[in-house]
Amino acid sequence: MVQKYQSPVRVYKYPFELVMAAYEKRFPTCPEIPVFLGSEILHESKSEDGAIHVIERSCKLNVDAPRLLKKIAGVEYVFFIQKNTVNWRERTLRIEAHNETFANRVVVRETCSYSVHPENEEWTCFEQSASLDIKSFFGFESTVEKIAMKQYTSNIKRGKEVIEHYLKELISQGITFIPRWSPAAAKEERVPAAGQVPGAIPPDPGAAGSSREPAASPCPPPEPASPDADKLDADYIERYLGHLTPMQESCLIRLRQWLQETHKGKIPKDEHILRFLRARDFNIDKAREMLCQSLAWRKQYQVDFILQSWRPPALLQEYYTGGWHYQDKDGRPLYILRLGQMDTKGLVKALGEESLLRHVLSINEEGQKRCEENTNIFGRPITSWTCLVDLEGLNMRHLWRPGVKALLRIIEVVEDNYPETLGRLLIVRAPRVFPVLWTLVSPFINENTRQKFLIYSGNNYQGSGGLVDYVDKDVIPDFLGGDCMCTVSEGGLVPKSLYQTEDEPENSDHIRLWTETIYHSASVLKGAPHEILVEILEGESVITWDFDILKGDVVFSLFHSKRAPEPSHKEATSPSPSGAGDNVQLIDKSWVLGVDYSRVESPLVCREGESIQGSHVTRWPGFYILQWRMHGPLPCSSSSLPRVDDVLASLQGSSHKCKLIYYYEVLASKDFRGSMSSLESCNSGFSQLSGVTTSSSQSQSSSHLSR
C-alpha cells in the first residue's frame, strides 16, 4: 500500500530571499538535523540572466533503524538525490527528492515548494508532499514502512524549526534584508555587501544604502487563512482545529481535497470533516465512507435547514426536560438533560418518534453552532460540547419498550452523523435501575464515546472529584446544589388526553425523516440498470437532475424515444424499508440503439461519493429516459482485449450492488436558471456545514453537467 503525506501551508513571516538564505545554510551539513550527515553537489547550472539556478545534490542520511535490519539490508546509510530549482524572478523554489538506495525495492518521492504568500509579498509559504511505496524488503516490508513513516513525521516539524533557527542566526548577524533579483543587478559582479549573505544578489543602485524596517515583522499579523480557502494554513489549523500531528494534518488535507474534487465546493466545514476522521482513527477510507453517507443523509432529508424550519411544539417545550446552559470549564457548550423527570412514554405517545428525533437533530445542529461561537469567544478550538444528565426520578417507566426502541434509533442516527461532538457526558444521581438501562443502550454507543462517560450515583457528584472539577460552581444548576438558576423545564407527566390516536397522522406539517423525501433511493445491479421515464410534450423544455452515488461506481446516460417503454420492476435481494432496493428497467432488451431509441447525452462515469448535478435542453417531444447502470468494461471488438482496469471493475462490481439517491424535474426553458437549476429549485446543498459554494460545469452539446 502506498503511504502518502500532504502538509498544510506553513508560513514564514520573512521575505522569500531571506528564507532562501536560511535554507542554504543547511548545506553541505546541518548539525540541527542529526539524521542528515552531509551532501555533495552532483550538478549545478544557471540560466544566462541568472534568474534560474538548479542544483542537484546527493544527500547522506543515517536512518534510525534496528541494527539487525541494517545488517540484513547490508547498508549503514541511505542516499537520496535532491534537485533544487530556484527561480529568482518568480521567487519560487521547487525541491524534488527521491531515494537512490534500494530504489528497486522502495520508492520514496518528495516534493517541496517555497513561494511568496499570495496576500503578503513579504512572507513566504512552504508546502510539502511525499509518497512511500515499499515493493519488497526481505520480508520486513511492514517494519520498514513503520520506521520510514516514524522517521519522516519526526523530521517534518524539525524542518521548520531549522529554518527559523537559521533565520534568527542571520538576524543576529545583522542580516535583515536581501534585495530581490533584477536583470540589472544580475549583470553586476556578485560581491557581498556589508551585512549581506555571501553569494546573494547585491542590491540595485536604488536599494543600496536605503533604510528599511527589519523583515522580522513587516506588518501586523493577519487573521489565520479563511477556512474557505483552497488550501489550509498551519496557523489556521492550530487556531481553529487544535493541535494535530503531521499525519493527522495530512489526512485532513487529503480528505478535504477529495471532497473538493468530487463535490466541487459543496464541502463541509473543516471541523466537521475532522470529526469524522477522529471517529475512524484517521483512517481516510473509513472516514470518507462514513462522511459521504452522512452528507447524502443530510441532503436527502434536508437536515441543513432544520434550524430554520423546525419549531418545537408547545407540548415539547413544556415537557421536554433539556436545554443549553452556559459552558463548562473548558469552554464547551453545556447541555443539561433532566432525563429522570422526563415522561418519555408520554412524549412518544403524544408527539411520536419523528418529532423527538427532529428535536434531537436540532439540538445537535445548535450544538455545532455554539461550538463555533465559543471558538471565537475563547480564542481556542472548541469542537464538542458537554452534556450533564440528571437521572433523579428514573424508574421502570423509562424502560417502556417502544420508548427504549426510539432512544436506540435516535442514538444510532446521532452516532452516524454527529461523531466526536460529545466531549464529555456527566451522569449524576444514577439510581439502581440505571444499570438495566445502561445494559440496553451501551452496545449502540461507540467505544470512543463510552470513554467520555462519567457516572455518579447518589450524592457522589458533590465535592472534590465531582461536578466542580468540570463545571464552575456559579454555573452548576440550583437543583444540583449550585448557585445558578436553571431555566430547563422540570417536565412532568404528559396528560393522556394529549396522546395521539392510531389513525392520527404524526407530524403532518413536515417531511418525515424516515419515509418522505424529495429524493428517491435506488439500487443498480449488474445487468439491471435503474431507469426513470420523463415525458416531454413540447420541445425546448429543460430536464434537470441532482444525484449522489452512495455505493459503487455507475454510468449515467440520457436517452430519447418516440414510443413509451413498458416499465419492469426488479427487487433487490435484501429489501430496505426506505425503498433503496427498488430497481426499475424501461428499455426493453429487444430495443436497438439508434433504431428504437437514441442517446442524447454522452455516458458519464460517476464514482462512489460523487455528487452530480446537470441539465439537458430537449430538442424534440417524446420520452426521455434517465439511466444509471453499473460501471464495467466497455464492449470490445475481436481485435482488442479488455483493459486490466475494466476487468477489475467488473470483478468488483459483481460482488455488490450500487446505491444512489436522485431528484429530477422538468422546467420550461423560459424558467431555466442555469446548469444548477435543479439545486436551486430543490434547495439541496450543505448550507449549515459549508461556506461559500462554487460550481464547476462542462457543456456537452445542449446539456450542462457539474460535479
PDB file of C-alpha atoms in Angstrom, residues 158-263:
ATOM      1  CA  ARG A 158      12.019  19.748  12.791  1.00  0.00           C
ATOM      2  CA  GLY A 159      12.451  21.110   9.262  1.00  0.00           C
ATOM      3  CA  LYS A 160      10.503  24.297  10.032  1.00  0.00           C
ATOM      4  CA  GLU A 161      12.334  24.755  13.323  1.00  0.00           C
ATOM      5  CA  VAL A 162      15.673  24.551  11.494  1.00  0.00           C
ATOM      6  CA  ILE A 163      14.695  27.276   9.012  1.00  0.00           C
ATOM      7  CA  GLU A 164      13.535  29.504  11.861  1.00  0.00           C
ATOM      8  CA  HIS A 165      16.804  28.785  13.710  1.00  0.00           C
ATOM      9  CA  TYR A 166      18.911  29.962  10.775  1.00  0.00           C
ATOM     10  CA  LEU A 167      16.664  32.978  10.210  1.00  0.00           C
ATOM     11  CA  LYS A 168      17.317  34.086  13.786  1.00  0.00           C
ATOM     12  CA  GLU A 169      21.014  33.454  13.246  1.00  0.00           C
ATOM     13  CA  LEU A 170      21.024  35.699  10.167  1.00  0.00           C
ATOM     14  CA  ILE A 171      19.177  38.453  12.017  1.00  0.00           C
ATOM     15  CA  SER A 172      21.615  38.217  14.944  1.00  0.00           C
ATOM     16  CA  GLN A 173      24.398  38.821  12.414  1.00  0.00           C
ATOM     17  CA  GLY A 174      22.647  41.992  11.259  1.00  0.00           C
ATOM     18  CA  ILE A 175      21.321  40.494   8.023  1.00  0.00           C
ATOM     19  CA  THR A 176      17.692  41.576   7.898  1.00  0.00           C
ATOM     20  CA  PHE A 177      17.268  42.452   4.238  1.00  0.00           C
ATOM     21  CA  ILE A 178      18.350  40.880   0.951  1.00  0.00           C
ATOM     22  CA  PRO A 179      17.272  42.733  -2.209  1.00  0.00           C
ATOM     23  CA  ARG A 180      15.197  40.972  -4.821  1.00  0.00           C
ATOM     24  CA  TRP A 181      16.627  39.748  -8.079  1.00  0.00           C
ATOM     25  CA  SER A 182      16.582  42.122 -11.030  1.00  0.00           C
ATOM     26  CA  PRO A 183      18.085  41.764 -14.543  1.00  0.00           C
ATOM     27  CA  ALA A 184      20.290  44.826 -13.993  1.00  0.00           C
ATOM     28  CA  ALA A 185      21.648  43.561 -10.694  1.00  0.00           C
ATOM     29  CA  ALA A 186      22.269  40.102 -12.131  1.00  0.00           C
ATOM     30  CA  LYS A 187      24.785  41.518 -14.633  1.00  0.00           C
ATOM     31  CA  GLU A 188      26.864  43.152 -11.942  1.00  0.00           C
ATOM     32  CA  GLU A 189      29.703  41.388 -10.267  1.00  0.00           C
ATOM     33  CA  ARG A 190      28.448  39.465  -7.296  1.00  0.00           C
ATOM     34  CA  VAL A 191      30.455  40.908  -4.463  1.00  0.00           C
ATOM     35  CA  PRO A 192      28.861  40.554  -0.989  1.00  0.00           C
ATOM     36  CA  ALA A 193      27.948  43.878   0.590  1.00  0.00           C
ATOM     37  CA  ALA A 194      28.197  44.570   4.295  1.00  0.00           C
ATOM     38  CA  GLY A 195      25.504  42.776   6.183  1.00  0.00           C
ATOM     39  CA  GLN A 196      24.622  40.587   3.192  1.00  0.00           C
ATOM     40  CA  VAL A 197      24.811  36.832   2.790  1.00  0.00           C
ATOM     41  CA  PRO A 198      27.783  35.704   0.654  1.00  0.00           C
ATOM     42  CA  GLY A 199      26.583  34.588  -2.752  1.00  0.00           C
ATOM     43  CA  ALA A 200      23.349  36.569  -2.632  1.00  0.00           C
ATOM     44  CA  ILE A 201      22.452  39.022  -5.375  1.00  0.00           C
ATOM     45  CA  PRO A 202      23.644  42.528  -4.386  1.00  0.00           C
ATOM     46  CA  PRO A 203      21.124  45.336  -4.089  1.00  0.00           C
ATOM     47  CA  ASP A 204      20.445  47.530  -7.080  1.00  0.00           C
ATOM     48  CA  PRO A 205      21.693  51.133  -7.011  1.00  0.00           C
ATOM     49  CA  GLY A 206      18.322  52.426  -5.869  1.00  0.00           C
ATOM     50  CA  ALA A 207      18.176  49.954  -2.985  1.00  0.00           C
ATOM     51  CA  ALA A 208      21.779  50.285  -1.842  1.00  0.00           C
ATOM     52  CA  GLY A 209      22.079  52.475   1.189  1.00  0.00           C
ATOM     53  CA  SER A 210      18.334  52.798   1.590  1.00  0.00           C
ATOM     54  CA  SER A 211      16.882  52.244   5.011  1.00  0.00           C
ATOM     55  CA  ARG A 212      14.360  49.551   5.621  1.00  0.00           C
ATOM     56  CA  GLU A 213      12.500  48.056   8.568  1.00  0.00           C
ATOM     57  CA  PRO A 214      13.703  44.622   9.737  1.00  0.00           C
ATOM     58  CA  ALA A 215      11.989  41.782   7.910  1.00  0.00           C
ATOM     59  CA  ALA A 216      11.102  40.031  11.143  1.00  0.00           C
ATOM     60  CA  SER A 217       7.751  41.816  11.404  1.00  0.00           C
ATOM     61  CA  PRO A 218       6.991  43.742   8.208  1.00  0.00           C
ATOM     62  CA  CYS A 219       3.344  44.255   9.205  1.00  0.00           C
ATOM     63  CA  PRO A 220       0.906  43.219  11.919  1.00  0.00           C
ATOM     64  CA  PRO A 221      -0.006  39.544  11.660  1.00  0.00           C
ATOM     65  CA  PRO A 222      -3.361  38.983   9.939  1.00  0.00           C
ATOM     66  CA  GLU A 223      -6.034  36.578  10.973  1.00  0.00           C
ATOM     67  CA  PRO A 224      -5.372  32.926  10.023  1.00  0.00           C
ATOM     68  CA  ALA A 225      -6.324  31.986   6.492  1.00  0.00           C
ATOM     69  CA  SER A 226     -10.012  31.758   5.752  1.00  0.00           C
ATOM     70  CA  PRO A 227     -11.453  28.249   6.080  1.00  0.00           C
ATOM     71  CA  ASP A 228     -12.991  28.710   2.625  1.00  0.00           C
ATOM     72  CA  ALA A 229      -9.561  28.995   1.024  1.00  0.00           C
ATOM     73  CA  ASP A 230      -8.478  26.214  -1.316  1.00  0.00           C
ATOM     74  CA  LYS A 231      -5.566  25.323   0.957  1.00  0.00           C
ATOM     75  CA  LEU A 232      -5.308  25.033   4.714  1.00  0.00           C
ATOM     76  CA  ASP A 233      -2.865  27.186   6.614  1.00  0.00           C
ATOM     77  CA  ALA A 234      -0.956  25.615   9.521  1.00  0.00           C
ATOM     78  CA  ASP A 235      -1.717  28.619  11.739  1.00  0.00           C
ATOM     79  CA  TYR A 236      -5.421  28.322  10.898  1.00  0.00           C
ATOM     80  CA  ILE A 237      -5.369  24.621  11.864  1.00  0.00           C
ATOM     81  CA  GLU A 238      -3.709  25.411  15.194  1.00  0.00           C
ATOM     82  CA  ARG A 239      -6.121  28.267  15.919  1.00  0.00           C
ATOM     83  CA  TYR A 240      -9.451  26.764  14.876  1.00  0.00           C
ATOM     84  CA  LEU A 241      -8.959  22.986  14.809  1.00  0.00           C
ATOM     85  CA  GLY A 242      -6.372  22.356  17.523  1.00  0.00           C
ATOM     86  CA  HIS A 243      -3.050  20.585  17.609  1.00  0.00           C
ATOM     87  CA  LEU A 244      -2.740  17.803  15.052  1.00  0.00           C
ATOM     88  CA  THR A 245       0.179  15.527  14.310  1.00  0.00           C
ATOM     89  CA  PRO A 246       1.725  15.869  10.834  1.00  0.00           C
ATOM     90  CA  MET A 247      -0.033  12.716   9.634  1.00  0.00           C
ATOM     91  CA  GLN A 248      -3.366  13.881  11.049  1.00  0.00           C
ATOM     92  CA  GLU A 249      -2.936  17.189   9.208  1.00  0.00           C
ATOM     93  CA  SER A 250      -2.190  15.227   6.053  1.00  0.00           C
ATOM     94  CA  CYS A 251      -5.332  13.090   6.432  1.00  0.00           C
ATOM     95  CA  LEU A 252      -7.480  16.202   6.864  1.00  0.00           C
ATOM     96  CA  ILE A 253      -5.985  17.919   3.821  1.00  0.00           C
ATOM     97  CA  ARG A 254      -6.218  14.846   1.588  1.00  0.00           C
ATOM     98  CA  LEU A 255      -9.852  14.129   2.536  1.00  0.00           C
ATOM     99  CA  ARG A 256     -10.698  17.801   2.047  1.00  0.00           C
ATOM    100  CA  GLN A 257      -9.054  17.790  -1.390  1.00  0.00           C
ATOM    101  CA  TRP A 258     -11.019  14.687  -2.354  1.00  0.00           C
ATOM    102  CA  LEU A 259     -14.274  16.384  -1.333  1.00  0.00           C
ATOM    103  CA  GLN A 260     -13.362  19.490  -3.329  1.00  0.00           C
ATOM    104  CA  GLU A 261     -12.716  17.365  -6.421  1.00  0.00           C
ATOM    105  CA  THR A 262     -15.910  15.308  -6.136  1.00  0.00           C
ATOM    106  CA  HIS A 263     -18.318  17.863  -4.684  1.00  0.00           C
TER     107      HIS A 263
END
